[in-house]
Structures are given as structure tokens and as C-alpha cells.
XYZ file of N, CA and C in Angstrom:
603
model
N 60.287 104.525 105.842
C 60.272 103.553 104.755
C 58.909 103.603 104.106
N 58.920 103.542 102.774
C 57.662 103.682 102.045
C 56.869 102.426 102.130
N 55.578 102.537 102.275
C 54.697 101.373 102.331
C 54.590 100.758 100.952
N 54.530 99.336 100.975
C 54.384 98.619 99.705
C 52.939 98.676 99.278
N 52.804 98.705 98.010
C 51.473 98.690 97.452
C 50.903 97.286 97.527
N 49.586 97.210 97.559
C 48.962 95.860 97.626
C 49.424 94.953 96.515
N 49.617 95.483 95.313
C 50.038 94.626 94.204
C 51.427 94.075 94.470
N 52.323 94.948 95.003
C 53.694 94.519 95.276
C 53.722 93.489 96.388
N 52.847 93.676 97.416
C 52.791 92.707 98.533
C 52.345 91.350 98.037
N 51.382 91.319 97.171
C 50.863 90.046 96.634
C 51.938 89.332 95.842
N 52.691 90.067 95.036
C 53.765 89.461 94.241
C 54.830 88.880 95.143
N 55.150 89.591 96.230
C 56.173 89.094 97.161
C 55.712 87.826 97.830
N 54.426 87.827 98.215
C 53.894 86.606 98.858
C 53.933 85.422 97.908
N 53.590 85.670 96.647
C 53.611 84.574 95.661
C 55.031 84.058 95.472
N 56.005 84.985 95.463
C 57.404 84.551 95.321
C 57.819 83.691 96.493
N 57.381 84.058 97.689
C 57.735 83.265 98.883
C 57.138 81.883 98.803
N 55.894 81.803 98.333
C 55.234 80.488 98.195
C 55.969 79.635 97.185
N 56.394 80.268 96.068
C 57.134 79.518 95.045
C 58.426 78.970 95.604
N 59.115 79.781 96.416
C 60.381 79.329 97.004
C 60.142 78.151 97.919
N 59.070 78.261 98.754
C 58.774 77.160 99.682
C 58.433 75.890 98.921
N 57.601 76.036 97.859
C 57.242 74.854 97.068
C 58.469 74.240 96.409
N 59.356 75.103 95.929
C 60.581 74.606 95.279
C 61.443 73.864 96.278
N 61.573 74.468 97.485
C 62.370 73.793 98.523
C 61.755 72.450 98.891
N 60.407 72.406 98.979
C 59.731 71.139 99.320
C 59.956 70.094 98.250
N 59.904 70.527 96.999
C 60.109 69.573 95.898
C 61.521 69.033 95.919
N 62.488 69.944 96.195
C 63.886 69.502 96.263
C 64.072 68.507 97.389
N 63.442 68.788 98.554
C 63.564 67.881 99.706
C 62.964 66.517 99.391
N 61.766 66.526 98.761
C 61.122 65.253 98.402
C 61.969 64.479 97.399
N 62.548 65.177 96.441
C 63.388 64.513 95.436
C 64.612 63.897 96.089
N 65.195 64.635 97.047
C 66.373 64.104 97.743
C 66.009 62.874 98.550
N 64.833 62.936 99.220
C 64.395 61.779 100.015
C 64.142 60.575 99.123
N 63.523 60.827 97.968
C 63.258 59.712 97.037
C 64.564 59.109 96.542
N 65.552 59.984 96.278
C 66.847 59.488 95.814
C 67.509 58.635 96.881
N 67.430 59.105 98.153
C 68.007 58.313 99.247
C 67.313 56.966 99.366
N 65.973 56.983 99.209
C 65.220 55.720 99.313
C 65.630 54.757 98.208
N 65.807 55.299 96.994
C 66.232 54.450 95.872
C 67.614 53.875 96.124
N 68.502 54.710 96.681
C 69.857 54.223 96.966
C 69.835 53.098 97.993
N 68.981 53.269 99.034
C 68.881 52.223 100.053
C 68.323 50.932 99.457
N 67.318 51.075 98.570
C 66.737 49.888 97.927
C 67.777 49.183 97.065
N 68.567 50.000 96.325
C 69.620 49.397 95.494
C 70.635 48.667 96.351
N 70.991 49.284 97.483
C 71.961 48.639 98.378
C 71.401 47.340 98.930
N 70.106 47.341 99.283
C 69.479 46.118 99.802
C 69.458 45.032 98.737
N 69.168 45.446 97.483
C 69.166 44.464 96.394
C 70.543 43.851 96.211
N 71.571 44.695 96.310
C 72.937 44.180 96.162
C 73.268 43.202 97.269
N 72.853 43.538 98.506
C 73.109 42.623 99.625
C 72.385 41.303 99.409
N 71.119 41.375 98.947
C 70.358 40.143 98.704
C 70.993 39.290 97.628
N 71.509 39.955 96.560
C 72.159 39.205 95.492
C 73.432 38.534 95.972
N 74.157 39.183 96.890
C 75.400 38.583 97.391
C 75.120 37.405 98.305
N 73.969 37.434 99.033
C 73.633 36.332 99.933
C 73.009 35.154 99.194
N 72.366 35.407 98.052
C 71.662 34.348 97.325
C 72.576 33.194 96.918
N 73.771 33.429 96.350
C 74.633 32.289 95.992
C 75.018 31.436 97.195
N 75.220 32.071 98.347
C 75.575 31.315 99.553
C 74.444 30.376 99.935
N 73.210 30.896 99.894
C 72.051 30.067 100.229
C 71.899 28.918 99.247
N 72.105 29.171 97.976
C 71.978 28.119 96.959
C 73.033 27.034 97.145
N 74.252 27.435 97.481
C 75.311 26.449 97.715
C 74.985 25.567 98.911
N 74.450 26.164 99.983
C 74.080 25.384 101.169
C 72.966 24.396 100.839
N 71.984 24.865 100.062
C 70.888 23.972 99.674
C 71.397 22.835 98.792
N 72.335 23.146 97.900
C 72.902 22.117 97.025
C 73.656 21.065 97.826
N 74.438 21.507 98.805
C 75.169 20.560 99.653
C 74.209 19.687 100.452
N 73.142 20.300 100.969
C 72.149 19.529 101.729
C 71.470 18.499 100.841
N 71.170 18.886 99.601
C 70.533 17.946 98.668
C 71.474 16.796 98.324
N 72.756 17.105 98.117
C 73.738 16.049 97.832
C 73.851 15.080 99.001
N 73.894 15.635 100.220
C 74.000 14.792 101.414
C 72.776 13.885 101.554
N 71.600 14.450 101.316
C 70.371 13.647 101.407
C 70.361 12.541 100.360
N 70.846 12.852 99.156
C 70.885 11.838 98.094
C 71.845 10.707 98.448
N 73.004 11.054 99.005
C 73.971 10.024 99.398
C 73.412 9.139 100.505
N 72.727 9.757 101.465
C 72.132 8.972 102.556
C 71.053 8.029 102.024
N 70.239 8.534 101.117
C 69.184 7.693 100.534
C 69.784 6.529 99.757
N 70.873 6.799 99.024
C 71.534 5.733 98.273
C 72.119 4.681 99.211
N 72.733 5.124 100.311
C 73.304 4.183 101.281
C 72.210 3.346 101.932
N 71.087 3.982 102.272
C 69.971 3.234 102.865
C 69.440 2.186 101.900
N 69.326 2.558 100.633
C 68.829 1.610 99.630
C 69.776 0.425 99.479
N 71.080 0.693 99.508
C 72.061 -0.392 99.396
C 71.983 -1.324 100.602
N 71.792 -0.750 101.795
C 71.672 -1.578 103.002
C 70.431 -2.461 102.946
N 69.323 -1.894 102.490
C 68.087 -2.678 102.367
C 68.276 -3.810 101.371
N 68.933 -3.509 100.240
C 69.160 -4.541 99.222
C 70.054 -5.648 99.754
N 71.100 -5.262 100.508
C 72.007 -6.267 101.056
C 71.284 -7.168 102.059
N 70.466 -6.568 102.930
C 69.716 -7.379 103.893
C 68.735 -8.311 103.190
N 68.100 -7.806 102.134
C 67.159 -8.647 101.383
C 67.884 -9.818 100.733
N 69.066 -9.554 100.170
C 69.849 -10.630 99.554
C 70.245 -11.679 100.590
N 70.623 -11.218 101.785
C 70.999 -12.159 102.842
C 69.820 -13.022 103.269
N 68.642 -12.407 103.384
C 67.451 -13.168 103.771
C 67.074 -14.183 102.701
N 67.207 -13.783 101.442
C 66.899 -14.709 100.344
C 67.862 -15.882 100.358
N 69.149 -15.594 100.565
C 70.149 -16.662 100.599
C 69.896 -17.596 101.775
N 69.539 -17.024 102.929
C 69.250 -17.855 104.099
C 68.020 -18.728 103.848
N 66.991 -18.144 103.246
C 65.780 -18.920 102.950
C 66.085 -20.046 101.972
N 66.946 -19.759 100.993
C 67.303 -20.796 100.021
C 68.056 -21.941 100.685
N 68.971 -21.586 101.599
C 69.786 -22.615 102.250
C 68.963 -23.534 103.130
N 67.993 -22.948 103.835
C 67.286 -23.727 104.849
C 65.833 -24.040 104.476
N 65.502 -23.885 103.194
C 64.143 -24.205 102.753
C 63.845 -25.688 102.912
N 64.877 -26.538 102.813
C 64.691 -27.990 102.887
C 64.889 -28.537 104.297
N 64.962 -27.669 105.286
C 65.266 -28.124 106.643
C 64.242 -29.146 107.138
N 62.977 -28.843 106.991
C 61.945 -29.761 107.482
C 61.944 -31.058 106.670
N 62.104 -30.910 105.358
C 62.119 -32.084 104.482
C 63.264 -33.025 104.847
N 64.456 -32.447 105.009
C 65.619 -33.272 105.364
C 65.436 -33.908 106.737
N 64.848 -33.168 107.665
C 64.612 -33.727 108.993
C 63.703 -34.939 108.950
N 62.683 -34.888 108.098
C 61.782 -36.034 107.975
C 62.484 -37.234 107.342
N 63.414 -36.984 106.444
C 64.115 -38.093 105.788
C 65.075 -38.818 106.730
N 65.501 -38.138 107.772
C 66.475 -38.761 108.666
C 65.915 -40.006 109.342
N 64.622 -40.049 109.584
C 64.044 -41.256 110.194
C 64.171 -42.451 109.257
N 64.120 -42.201 107.956
C 64.316 -43.288 106.988
C 65.743 -43.804 107.076
N 66.694 -42.884 107.178
C 68.099 -43.286 107.319
C 68.286 -44.094 108.597
N 67.642 -43.663 109.673
C 67.740 -44.404 110.939
C 67.250 -45.837 110.771
N 66.137 -46.026 110.091
C 65.594 -47.374 109.893
C 66.529 -48.243 109.057
N 67.145 -47.651 108.060
C 68.100 -48.407 107.242
C 69.293 -48.847 108.086
N 69.765 -47.958 108.938
C 70.906 -48.313 109.783
C 70.528 -49.398 110.789
N 69.326 -49.334 111.315
C 68.884 -50.389 112.240
C 68.789 -51.736 111.519
N 68.330 -51.704 110.288
C 68.251 -52.950 109.517
C 69.628 -53.550 109.312
N 70.601 -52.697 109.066
C 71.977 -53.185 108.898
C 72.491 -53.803 110.191
N 72.224 -53.146 111.302
C 72.723 -53.649 112.585
C 72.065 -54.974 112.975
N 70.791 -55.132 112.682
C 70.085 -56.347 113.111
C 70.315 -57.533 112.189
N 70.597 -57.297 110.927
C 70.729 -58.393 109.970
C 72.157 -58.627 109.495
N 73.053 -57.766 109.895
C 74.408 -57.872 109.363
C 75.118 -59.152 109.734
N 74.802 -59.759 110.880
C 75.511 -60.953 111.332
C 74.729 -62.244 111.089
N 73.524 -62.158 110.602
C 72.738 -63.365 110.383
C 73.174 -64.073 109.102
N 73.098 -65.403 109.157
C 73.509 -66.204 108.004
C 72.539 -65.968 106.838
N 73.083 -65.773 105.658
C 72.271 -65.577 104.461
C 71.741 -64.181 104.285
N 72.128 -63.273 105.155
C 71.612 -61.900 105.043
C 72.640 -60.944 104.457
N 73.746 -61.475 103.965
C 74.801 -60.607 103.430
C 74.297 -59.786 102.254
N 73.523 -60.426 101.364
C 73.014 -59.705 100.192
C 72.045 -58.611 100.614
N 71.180 -58.943 101.588
C 70.238 -57.941 102.087
C 70.975 -56.779 102.727
N 71.974 -57.095 103.532
C 72.748 -56.047 104.197
C 73.442 -55.159 103.175
N 73.958 -55.780 102.130
C 74.642 -55.003 101.098
C 73.658 -54.073 100.387
N 72.460 -54.583 100.104
C 71.452 -53.750 99.442
C 71.019 -52.577 100.311
N 70.818 -52.865 101.591
C 70.423 -51.789 102.504
C 71.527 -50.746 102.617
N 72.766 -51.220 102.680
C 73.898 -50.294 102.791
C 73.996 -49.405 101.560
N 73.800 -49.986 100.387
C 73.838 -49.183 99.161
C 72.713 -48.141 99.150
N 71.543 -48.564 99.640
C 70.414 -47.623 99.712
C 70.726 -46.482 100.677
N 71.270 -46.828 101.831
C 71.621 -45.806 102.823
C 72.651 -44.846 102.268
N 73.662 -45.401 101.603
C 74.723 -44.553 101.049
C 74.159 -43.618 99.974
N 73.289 -44.144 99.125
C 72.676 -43.291 98.106
C 71.852 -42.179 98.727
N 71.143 -42.535 99.784
C 70.347 -41.544 100.502
C 71.236 -40.433 101.040
N 72.323 -40.816 101.675
C 73.220 -39.835 102.279
C 73.906 -38.979 101.219
N 74.203 -39.563 100.071
C 74.807 -38.783 98.984
C 73.849 -37.687 98.508
N 72.565 -38.033 98.409
C 71.575 -37.037 97.993
C 71.466 -35.932 99.045
N 71.410 -36.317 100.313
C 71.323 -35.315 101.379
C 72.558 -34.412 101.396
N 73.724 -35.005 101.133
C 74.962 -34.216 101.130
C 74.936 -33.145 100.039
N 74.288 -33.436 98.927
C 74.185 -32.452 97.844
C 73.433 -31.209 98.300
N 72.574 -31.359 99.284
C 71.782 -30.231 99.782
C 72.327 -29.680 101.100
N 73.585 -30.009 101.407
C 74.244 -29.405 102.566
C 74.081 -30.141 103.869
N 73.633 -31.413 103.839
C 73.473 -32.185 105.071
C 74.784 -32.887 105.405
N 75.245 -32.708 106.653
C 76.473 -33.357 107.125
C 76.156 -34.222 108.345
N 76.902 -35.318 108.478
C 76.693 -36.233 109.602
C 77.520 -35.809 110.807
N 76.930 -35.923 111.990
C 77.657 -35.707 113.249
C 77.840 -37.071 113.903
N 79.075 -37.525 113.948
C 79.390 -38.826 114.560
C 80.566 -38.618 115.512
N 80.295 -38.224 116.763
C 81.360 -37.805 117.679
C 81.995 -38.941 118.486
N 81.964 -40.141 117.986
C 82.539 -41.279 118.705
C 83.995 -41.006 119.082
N 84.327 -41.155 120.394
C 85.693 -40.960 120.865
C 86.102 -39.507 121.039
N 85.232 -38.581 120.752
C 85.561 -37.158 120.865
C 85.032 -36.586 122.188
N 85.585 -35.462 122.623
C 85.029 -34.799 123.812
C 83.566 -34.425 123.571
N 82.768 -34.548 124.600
C 81.340 -34.248 124.473
C 81.125 -32.762 124.189
N 80.334 -32.470 123.167
C 80.018 -31.092 122.789
C 78.504 -30.891 122.887
N 78.050 -30.154 123.888
C 76.601 -29.968 124.062
C 75.938 -29.186 122.938
N 76.753 -28.545 122.102
C 76.191 -27.792 120.983
C 75.700 -28.712 119.871
N 76.308 -29.896 119.763
C 75.963 -30.797 118.660
C 75.521 -32.179 119.122
N 75.552 -32.437 120.430
C 75.198 -33.770 120.932
C 74.355 -33.655 122.190
N 73.580 -34.703 122.428
C 72.741 -34.773 123.622
C 73.110 -36.033 124.396
N 73.527 -35.862 125.655
C 73.945 -37.002 126.475
C 72.714 -37.752 126.969
N 72.641 -39.031 126.619
C 71.521 -39.865 127.047
C 71.823 -40.566 128.367
N 73.114 -40.808 128.622
C 73.507 -41.459 129.878
C 74.983 -41.215 130.127
N 75.409 -41.463 131.380
C 76.814 -41.350 131.778
C 77.282 -42.717 132.262
N 78.475 -43.113 131.847
C 79.022 -44.412 132.269
C 80.437 -44.211 132.795
N 80.788 -44.988 133.802
C 82.141 -44.911 134.356
C 83.104 -45.669 133.446
N 84.183 -44.998 133.108
C 85.195 -45.615 132.240
C 86.562 -45.154 132.732
N 87.340 -46.102 133.236
C 88.654 -45.755 133.782
C 89.669 -45.469 132.688
N 89.519 -46.112 131.539
C 90.515 -45.979 130.480
C 90.178 -44.878 129.471
N 89.178 -44.082 129.771
C 88.767 -43.003 128.857
C 88.700 -41.695 129.641
N 89.096 -40.633 128.984
C 89.014 -39.313 129.617
C 87.563 -39.009 129.992
N 87.343 -38.474 131.183
C 85.972 -38.100 131.557
C 85.376 -37.117 130.547
N 84.071 -37.202 130.383
C 83.325 -36.320 129.482
C 83.646 -36.579 128.014
N 83.977 -37.828 127.699
C 84.203 -38.223 126.311
C 83.014 -39.049 125.820
N 82.770 -39.011 124.519
C 81.689 -39.799 123.926
C 82.190 -41.225 123.729
N 81.560 -42.172 124.430
C 81.984 -43.577 124.333
C 81.053 -44.385 123.438
N 79.885 -43.861 123.128
C 78.967 -44.565 122.230
C 78.012 -43.560 121.599
N 77.729 -43.787 120.306
C 76.765 -42.954 119.585
C 75.533 -43.805 119.310
N 74.448 -43.488 119.971
C 73.213 -44.257 119.805
C 72.416 -43.799 118.589
N 72.594 -42.548 118.226
C 71.938 -42.023 117.023
C 72.756 -40.841 116.517
N 73.135 -40.889 115.258
C 73.949 -39.816 114.689
C 73.162 -38.503 114.640
N 73.931 -37.428 114.700
C 73.332 -36.108 114.527
C 73.597 -35.595 113.123
N 72.957 -34.481 112.771
C 73.110 -33.943 111.412
C 73.099 -32.420 111.431
N 73.855 -31.857 110.493
C 73.891 -30.417 110.256
C 73.333 -30.136 108.869
N 72.668 -28.998 108.720
C 72.213 -28.537 107.409
C 72.841 -27.180 107.144
N 73.809 -27.173 106.209
C 74.543 -25.943 105.895
C 75.126 -25.298 107.149
N 75.664 -26.138 108.032
C 76.299 -25.647 109.247
C 75.362 -25.415 110.410
N 74.070 -25.477 110.188
C 73.090 -25.301 111.268
C 72.656 -26.676 111.779
N 72.513 -26.767 113.110
C 72.142 -28.051 113.706
C 70.742 -28.455 113.262
N 70.676 -29.620 112.618
C 69.396 -30.177 112.194
C 68.858 -31.140 113.241
N 69.777 -31.931 113.804
C 69.406 -32.848 114.882
C 70.662 -33.198 115.666
N 70.640 -33.113 116.999
C 71.837 -33.466 117.774
C 72.054 -34.975 117.790
N 73.297 -35.365 117.975
C 73.618 -36.789 118.124
C 73.228 -37.245 119.528
N 72.669 -38.444 119.622
C 72.324 -39.027 120.921
C 73.496 -39.902 121.360
N 74.128 -39.555 122.484
C 75.388 -40.208 122.841
C 75.413 -40.657 124.302
N 76.395 -41.513 124.560
C 76.705 -41.950 125.920
C 78.054 -41.333 126.282
N 78.131 -40.748 127.467
C 79.315 -39.983 127.856
C 79.993 -40.642 129.055
N 81.325 -40.604 129.027
C 82.095 -41.229 130.112
C 82.212 -40.295 131.308
N 82.421 -40.919 132.480
C 82.725 -40.162 133.689
C 83.752 -40.951 134.492
N 84.442 -40.249 135.372
C 85.482 -40.905 136.170
C 84.850 -41.921 137.117
N 85.528 -43.052 137.353
C 85.011 -44.046 138.308
C 84.799 -43.415 139.675
N 83.778 -43.840 140.361
C 83.417 -43.246 141.645
C 84.481 -43.463 142.712
N 85.314 -44.515 142.595
C 86.349 -44.780 143.590
C 87.517 -43.838 143.482
N 87.651 -43.104 142.421
C 88.809 -42.225 142.222
C 88.508 -40.820 142.682
């Protein structure tokens, strides 16, 4: 076989280098194309997941808003209840102080009602007492007068026990001082005398 000339050898080597460079460029281009395809696929996956995430966030925001609205309504309702309670019982101390005046009027009626010449005085005191009670009633004050009723420790205070054969045991046989309610709440218990069965029975 004939030997190649130096010029021919150099040309062959250059051709081989060109082929290698071309192959390398093709390989790099293919790799870049694959990388771009993977990036595009990742972008598509991210775009498909994004609406799901947004919907979940929207639902969470709606739920939080509803909870906040419910909490606000509960706070408002409790505040309204406290205001109403304060309005109802703002006069509790005032009404309690007035009851001693009513007591004195009733004592005056009891002590002077049977005396000669005191009818006019008794009538005046009674009218004053009635007017007083009418004013108190306008503000929710009610009288507790449990005469003849079973003793109720929630609204009355037993001052003494007496034996009574003709009355059911634990009944109120005398009211020494009336009790009062303010809008259904006990303002002052009634002071009463309670019956008990005779000791011989």
C-alpha cells in the first residue's frame, strides 16, 4: 500500500476533527432540546397544579371569613345581653333602699289603723304607699307575699317555726315583712313564720 503524503495525512486529520466537532455539536443540541422539553413539561405540570392550589386557598379564605363573621355575631349578641341585663338591674340598689320607706308606711298603717280619729291619716298613708308601689312596679318591682303558701326558701326566710295542727307543716302562717323581686330577680326575701306539726303527733 502506498504511503500517504504529509499533505494528505493533514487533510484526513482535519476531516476527522470536523466530524468529531460536528458530532459533539449534534449531541449538545440534542441534549439542549431534551432539557427544553423537560422544562416545558415541568411548566405544564406547574400550570395544572396552580388552579388546584388557588381553589384550596379560596376555600380556606371563605371558611376563615365565615368563622370571623360568626365570632363577631356572638360577641355582639353577648354585648346586647349584658347591656339589657345592666339596664334591667341598674335600679336594684335604689329600689332596695326605697323598700325601707315602704316598710315604715306599712308600720304606720298597722299602728294607727284602729285608733279613733286616725282614719284620715291611715287613708293618706295608704294612698302614699300605693303610689310608691305603683312607681316601683313600673320599674319591674313585684311583691312577695306568701301568706298561706308552702314555704319557699328561694324567696322567703323563715324567722321562726310554730306548731299548728290545722295547717299543713312547712306552710307560711305569717308574713312579718314582705319580700320583693326586681325583674324576676330576688331583691329581698320575705320574712315569714312557718308551721310545723305538733310535737305530740
